[in-house]
Amino acid sequence: MLRMQMQQEKHMKKQKKYRVLGPMASVFESMKTGSWRLERPKVEFSQCSKCGTCERYCPANVITIHKEKEECVQFIWDYCKGCGICANVCPKDCISMVDERGEE
Amino acid sequence: MFDIKSEAKGLVSHGVSACAGCGLELIIRNVLEILGEDTLIVIPPGCSALFCGYGNETALKIGGFQGNLENTAAYAAGIKAGLEMQGNNHTTVLAFAGDGATLDIGIQSLSGMIERGDKVLYICYDNEAYMNTGIQGSSSTPQGASTTTTPGGKVTPRKDLMQIVIAHRIPYAATASPANLADLKRKVKKAKETDGPAVLHIHTPCPTGWAFHPSKTIKISKAAVDTGAWMLYEYDNGTLKVNYKPKSLKPVGEYFKLQGRFKNISQEEVSIIQENINSRFNELLLGS
């Protein structure tokens, strides 16, 4: 038993000692997932009731509702993956998915 | 402590490489919104490992690391014991594992954790197969669902995590679904305040593995709750309570026809599953 332990320690002692900063990652970074988008959500602002359902259900959390502005639904286009959940949950059906490269 | 390279509204970064329409992404955001910054997370390999990052980059503003598949609960229990030794009684330790890491590979360490009574919040997000490695069937895959290891549809019914943890006399356990986010948040809050182990079992629609369009994630989780394919209930200190009691459950076929994985299911199998669901639902109503 002791011999086996010594055998292991022999190799362990040969190794250099390193200072490692934890097993934890510490750089908070985002991927630009907006480049995945094939379709983009387009909002009919005049019909929007500003209920915030799309904001609650967006998996990427990129929707913000501005109650006072005319363009009340704001997207962060760098990260919107274009999944279409917002268009699907909207109770007023005022969000439609349009081709990413079709318009503008 | 964190080197913030890009801005985010909450504790989770916006650009995570989870598939478009992923239910898991929505769930982890809502869970961490309630738990707040004073949380440590343990994540086994799986889809959720996207959030604790690779190399030195992470997508969460809370401390945490990726452990092994089989001992998520043991890691979490150890971290909690360490915190208690330091006199820290406020930090929540969250174990965030998938169905494979909970019901197949990690069930022994979960069972041990509950038996010892370690104060850990264990969340199982259930996407009903090993999605990260390419849709292999797990023991939580429902009967009739097609995966790469059960191409003709799974022949046996799924394991019931809730019954397993209730058999341990756990202080708090509940099922939840992204169909009802208010209910999910309430349960997370309650689990956080529980003095002892708490287990949450959360239904997680997966567009890639279940073969449906990414925009239908919420619609599918609602259909699962309406048909009783996923039942919302909680077990709180010995009392069972059903949170969603429709007058009559919708036929389960309505939930199946929305998804590609149930494309080849036979009518007899649907009626067997329907019978199982009805008897389980009545059992729950009687127990509560």
Short mmCIF file of C-alpha atoms in Angstrom, two decimals, chain A residues 1-84:
data_model
loop_
_atom_site.label_atom_id
_atom_site.label_comp_id
_atom_site.label_asym_id
_atom_site.label_seq_id
_atom_site.Cartn_x
_atom_site.Cartn_y
_atom_site.Cartn_z
CA MET A 1 0.00 0.00 0.00
CA LEU A 2 2.68 2.44 1.10
CA ARG A 3 4.84 1.46 -1.84
CA MET A 4 2.03 2.20 -4.27
CA GLN A 5 1.50 5.58 -2.67
CA MET A 6 5.17 6.41 -2.94
CA GLN A 7 5.14 5.35 -6.55
CA GLN A 8 2.41 7.88 -7.28
CA GLU A 9 4.02 10.66 -5.30
CA LYS A 10 7.28 10.18 -7.16
CA HIS A 11 5.63 11.32 -10.39
CA MET A 12 3.61 14.04 -8.73
CA LYS A 13 6.74 15.61 -7.25
CA LYS A 14 8.41 15.84 -10.65
CA GLN A 15 5.62 18.04 -12.02
CA LYS A 16 6.02 21.79 -12.09
CA LYS A 17 3.58 23.75 -9.96
CA TYR A 18 1.22 26.12 -11.72
CA ARG A 19 -1.10 28.76 -10.39
CA VAL A 20 -4.46 28.28 -12.06
CA LEU A 21 -7.32 30.75 -11.69
CA GLY A 22 -10.06 28.36 -10.68
CA PRO A 23 -12.05 25.99 -12.83
CA MET A 24 -14.40 28.95 -13.34
CA ALA A 25 -14.65 31.01 -16.49
CA SER A 26 -14.45 34.71 -15.72
CA VAL A 27 -14.83 36.56 -19.03
CA PHE A 28 -18.48 37.48 -19.71
CA GLU A 29 -18.88 37.39 -23.47
CA SER A 30 -21.68 37.08 -26.05
CA MET A 31 -21.71 35.54 -29.48
CA LYS A 32 -23.17 37.64 -32.30
CA THR A 33 -26.04 35.23 -32.87
CA GLY A 34 -27.85 37.82 -35.01
CA SER A 35 -25.96 36.41 -37.99
CA TRP A 36 -28.06 33.20 -37.75
CA ARG A 37 -31.24 35.06 -38.63
CA LEU A 38 -33.11 34.01 -41.78
CA GLU A 39 -36.32 35.91 -41.00
CA ARG A 40 -36.70 39.05 -38.96
CA PRO A 41 -39.73 40.15 -36.90
CA LYS A 42 -41.50 43.24 -38.20
CA VAL A 43 -43.90 45.06 -35.87
CA GLU A 44 -47.06 46.92 -36.92
CA PHE A 45 -46.61 49.63 -34.28
CA SER A 46 -50.10 51.13 -34.70
CA GLN A 47 -51.75 47.86 -33.60
CA CYS A 48 -49.42 47.09 -30.69
CA SER A 49 -51.09 47.20 -27.27
CA LYS A 50 -47.71 47.23 -25.42
CA CYS A 51 -48.72 44.24 -23.29
CA GLY A 52 -45.15 42.87 -23.12
CA THR A 53 -45.97 39.25 -23.98
CA CYS A 54 -43.21 39.11 -26.61
CA GLU A 55 -40.74 40.59 -24.12
CA ARG A 56 -41.57 37.89 -21.57
CA TYR A 57 -41.32 34.95 -23.95
CA CYS A 58 -38.26 35.96 -26.02
CA PRO A 59 -35.65 33.23 -25.31
CA ALA A 60 -32.76 35.56 -26.10
CA ASN A 61 -34.27 38.43 -24.05
CA VAL A 62 -33.61 40.95 -26.81
CA ILE A 63 -36.99 42.73 -26.81
CA THR A 64 -37.66 45.92 -24.85
CA ILE A 65 -41.04 47.68 -24.73
CA HIS A 66 -40.93 51.49 -24.64
CA LYS A 67 -44.40 52.62 -23.58
CA GLU A 68 -43.86 56.29 -24.43
CA LYS A 69 -42.20 55.95 -27.85
CA GLU A 70 -43.99 55.53 -31.15
CA GLU A 71 -41.71 52.65 -32.18
CA CYS A 72 -42.61 50.88 -28.95
CA VAL A 73 -40.98 47.49 -29.55
CA GLN A 74 -37.18 47.55 -29.73
CA PHE A 75 -35.03 44.57 -30.73
CA ILE A 76 -31.29 44.08 -30.23
CA TRP A 77 -30.45 42.98 -33.76
CA ASP A 78 -26.96 41.78 -32.83
CA TYR A 79 -28.45 38.85 -30.94
CA CYS A 80 -31.99 38.19 -32.32
CA LYS A 81 -31.89 34.66 -33.80
CA GLY A 82 -35.15 35.14 -35.70
CA CYS A 83 -36.89 32.16 -34.09
CA GLY A 84 -40.32 33.77 -34.45
#
